[in-house]
Amino acid sequence: MRLSYYFTITLLLFIVSCNQQKTPTDPIEQRVEALLSKMTLEEKIGQTALRGTSSRVKGALPEEMKEAVRKGHVGAFLNIMNTDYVDELQQIAVTESPNKIPLIFGRDVIHGFKTIFPIPLATAATWDPKQAENTGRISAIEGTSSGINWTFAPMLDIARDSRWGRVAESPGEDPYLGSLMGEAYIKGFQGDNLTDKTSMVACAKHFIGYGAAVGGRDYNTAIISDPLLYNVYLPPFQAAIDANVQTFMSSFNELNGVPASGDKKIMTDLLRNKMGFDGFVVSDWNSITEMIPHGYAADEKHAAELASNAGVDMEMTSQSYEHHIKTLIKEGKLEEKQLDFLVKNILRVKIRMGLFENPHRDKKHDGHLYSEKHLSLAKDAAAKSMVLLKNENTVLPLKKSQKVALIGPLADAPLDQMGTWCFDGEKEHSQTPYMAMKEKVYGYEAGLKYSRDKSTSQFKKAIQLAKKSDVIVFVGGEEAILSGEAHSRAEINLPGAQEELIHELSKLGKPIVLVIMAGRPITIGNIKDEVEGILMAWHGGTMAGPALNDILYGNIAPEGRLPITWPKSSGQLPYYYNHKNTGRPAKAEKFVQMYDIPVGAWQSSLGNESHYLDVGYLPEYPFGYGLSYTQFAYSNIKISKKEIVENETIEVSALIKNTGKVEATETVQLYIQDVIGSLTRPVRELKDYEKVFLKAGEAKRVTFTIHTNQLKFYNRDLKQVLEKGDFNVWIAPSAAEGLKESFILK
Ligand code: BGC
């Protein structure tokens, strides 16, 4: 039960008072005010500046940088990866700058610093927030040893379109699961105490709507109705605030016509006044000056005016604030009070971080890089993230007696298995599937050098090996570079000649297990029937190899569940389980495949429903789906009563039995549908879930307690309402199945 989630959303979105009026007696606020009163205008502007270099630049600390710090013209740095420079810059800041205000050092430590954990989408597939917390904690322990005390994570953009490269970095498509994951990452990054030497301030990004890029093209326009924004896109960000996240990042995109970085309604009215955020907002990389090409700001000065008035406190990399704030104040286009507001938000976080007392990196803290504990947690996360999608004739787990031919471009790809956004991970530390299984497998031939390789020149060797084997394990997918920022794809199939190689291998008549390592779901229609087993292994990080070995050989039963709908074709995208019904919802009985339509048929819409003539209306695999090495039977659903009134709870339970031969964990999901609403409601929404471990033959009754707060939604007037009427409820192994009950809210 995670009822707190619903209570906090309810409370904060509508009862929260304007946090801008901080209590003056609060000791932190008093320090903030005292400090601010001593600062010159230049120094205030300096605090809003986040300077840095591209993550690839590791060297040279230019004299101008030191001078800027000395004068108090910089508030924070990003990507300073030389610890001596970190130490030197901080020393200058706290001894030579006018008010000795310490610097913050930021970097994208997204899913690991040195020890790389699975990409966030994979971590969401564990449906285990503890895995996200571990990722955050270990990243922070390792990263703080280099002086990084601020990470630009977690990304909490709900993603309904897998063409978008950044789905890899997202928690998937569901607001509830995304909220739990976000909360857990923040807990991990920030630790129990912000002042701890191993704590890294987290950043909830990107506010807001970035994941709704039209067509899945990165940076693209987002069009989201207000109720959709409130019901789907905001909850993970609200959960982040509740989890005490200290910073937010404004997004690159425009939302409904206004770029987020210049939108006061979003950055102040919504984020601060309604949602209750009181840390600081950093822009995304140049997102303030990019309002010029957006067609919203006329020039750099106008961009600075819009963003500062909107409430973006700190500017990442572009320098519009530095260049223009003084003039804007002089011209009356920005009140100094507003600049003070921005600066106070930044100072508040610096004080909370304990930087004034302990500004320096702890040189004794070595970060335990790649320690046994870190590697073992990374392996556990990678194994638990893997999703078994198909297992015909029980091809998995492999038997030790079988001759296994290991084939495929990602079986030994140390860089690619780390996935997107791992600037500091070193491929030399990656343990690949080949490395982990080399003693067991009969032989290994890549067949293709990398995922996009179109050359068939190595096919022969791979086929030769496969001929001598009992079973083929093909590890394919996408290189890391094919997902992530600015790496969207229109077709999300296996690139290069991978399908061709699988076709060739399938002619041998041997069972094939396809292991997909990728940053997104991959369309597999062309090869699905040629393989017996399909395992989604994502980009699993440093320990992807040993984790895969554990799963393939059955040391652990797979327990990952899809956090995102797996489409049949990218033409179905955006595609998500919690969609609305239409007036003509697609139905199996009505569906006519396009090749079954008689030639010359009379043109009529009658008889057709909301579906595609070619790929139909179902995804390849639904949200929440995932197989195990055992089977689970769901039976005997019970509901404690058939009627409920506001503020009551109701219990729904079902018997879950492990009917197979091995112990395993099942993720039992609770979905609810509000049948009739003043705004149409999704066909179902995930409201809770429980992971249950069951021995072979064991059965447990899993009970969910539903509170009426979980039935609320934001209506057209953006009021959170509870509407009387019928509700359906499912206890289910995925979003497309389940045992159904119903009740009435009176
Ligand atoms: C990304 C952010 C990232 C920032 C700093 C931007 O391009 O959108 O998510 O934190 O760069 O590297």
mmCIF file of C-alpha atoms and ligand atoms in Angstrom, residues 50 53-55 78-79 106-110 151-153 155 157 166 169 203 205-206 210 218-219 249-252 282-286 290 316-317 421 423 485-486, ligand 1:
data_model
loop_
_atom_site.group_PDB
_atom_site.id
_atom_site.type_symbol
_atom_site.label_atom_id
_atom_site.label_comp_id
_atom_site.label_asym_id
_atom_site.label_seq_id
_atom_site.Cartn_x
_atom_site.Cartn_y
_atom_site.Cartn_z
ATOM 1 C CA LEU A 50 25.988 27.541 -13.971
ATOM 2 C CA THR A 53 32.241 22.410 -20.126
ATOM 3 C CA SER A 54 31.025 19.583 -22.240
ATOM 4 C CA SER A 55 31.296 16.277 -20.445
ATOM 5 C CA LEU A 78 29.116 21.367 -14.340
ATOM 6 C CA ASN A 79 31.380 18.677 -15.695
ATOM 7 C CA GLY A 106 26.980 19.248 -11.017
ATOM 8 C CA ARG A 107 27.101 16.414 -13.508
ATOM 9 C CA ASP A 108 24.810 13.913 -15.170
ATOM 10 C CA VAL A 109 25.258 10.917 -12.897
ATOM 11 C CA ILE A 110 22.194 9.177 -14.188
ATOM 12 C CA THR A 151 23.302 15.220 -10.166
ATOM 13 C CA PHE A 152 20.955 16.025 -13.020
ATOM 14 C CA ALA A 153 18.723 13.080 -12.235
ATOM 15 C CA MET A 155 14.478 12.141 -15.271
ATOM 16 C CA ASP A 157 9.303 12.417 -17.974
ATOM 17 C CA ARG A 166 15.141 9.362 -24.072
ATOM 18 C CA GLU A 169 16.264 7.464 -19.316
ATOM 19 C CA CYS A 203 17.314 17.235 -9.887
ATOM 20 C CA LYS A 205 13.791 16.840 -14.832
ATOM 21 C CA HIS A 206 12.530 17.958 -17.261
ATOM 22 C CA TYR A 210 9.490 16.871 -22.582
ATOM 23 C CA ASP A 218 13.605 14.857 -29.410
ATOM 24 C CA TYR A 219 13.130 18.497 -28.399
ATOM 25 C CA MET A 249 15.340 21.404 -14.430
ATOM 26 C CA SER A 250 13.219 23.340 -16.886
ATOM 27 C CA SER A 251 12.690 21.471 -20.115
ATOM 28 C CA PHE A 252 13.787 22.292 -23.650
ATOM 29 C CA VAL A 282 18.069 25.225 -13.318
ATOM 30 C CA SER A 283 17.494 25.675 -17.017
ATOM 31 C CA ASP A 284 18.462 22.901 -19.365
ATOM 32 C CA TRP A 285 21.591 23.345 -21.481
ATOM 33 C CA ASN A 286 21.047 26.696 -23.280
ATOM 34 C CA GLU A 290 16.967 28.472 -27.338
ATOM 35 C CA MET A 316 22.880 26.355 -17.523
ATOM 36 C CA THR A 317 25.725 27.241 -19.914
ATOM 37 C CA TRP A 421 24.234 8.644 -20.168
ATOM 38 C CA PHE A 423 29.939 9.606 -18.928
ATOM 39 C CA GLU A 485 19.230 12.417 -25.988
ATOM 40 C CA ALA A 486 18.819 13.423 -29.631
HETATM 41 C C1 BGC B 1 20.012 17.391 -21.140
HETATM 42 C C2 BGC B 1 19.894 17.373 -19.632
HETATM 43 C C3 BGC B 1 21.257 17.290 -19.027
HETATM 44 C C4 BGC B 1 22.060 18.493 -19.479
HETATM 45 C C5 BGC B 1 23.448 18.586 -18.882
HETATM 46 C C6 BGC B 1 20.980 18.454 -21.611
HETATM 47 O O1 BGC B 1 21.276 18.333 -22.956
HETATM 48 O O2 BGC B 1 18.740 17.580 -21.694
HETATM 49 O O3 BGC B 1 19.085 16.283 -19.238
HETATM 50 O O4 BGC B 1 21.179 17.234 -17.638
HETATM 51 O O5 BGC B 1 22.191 18.433 -20.886
HETATM 52 O O6 BGC B 1 24.298 17.650 -19.403
#
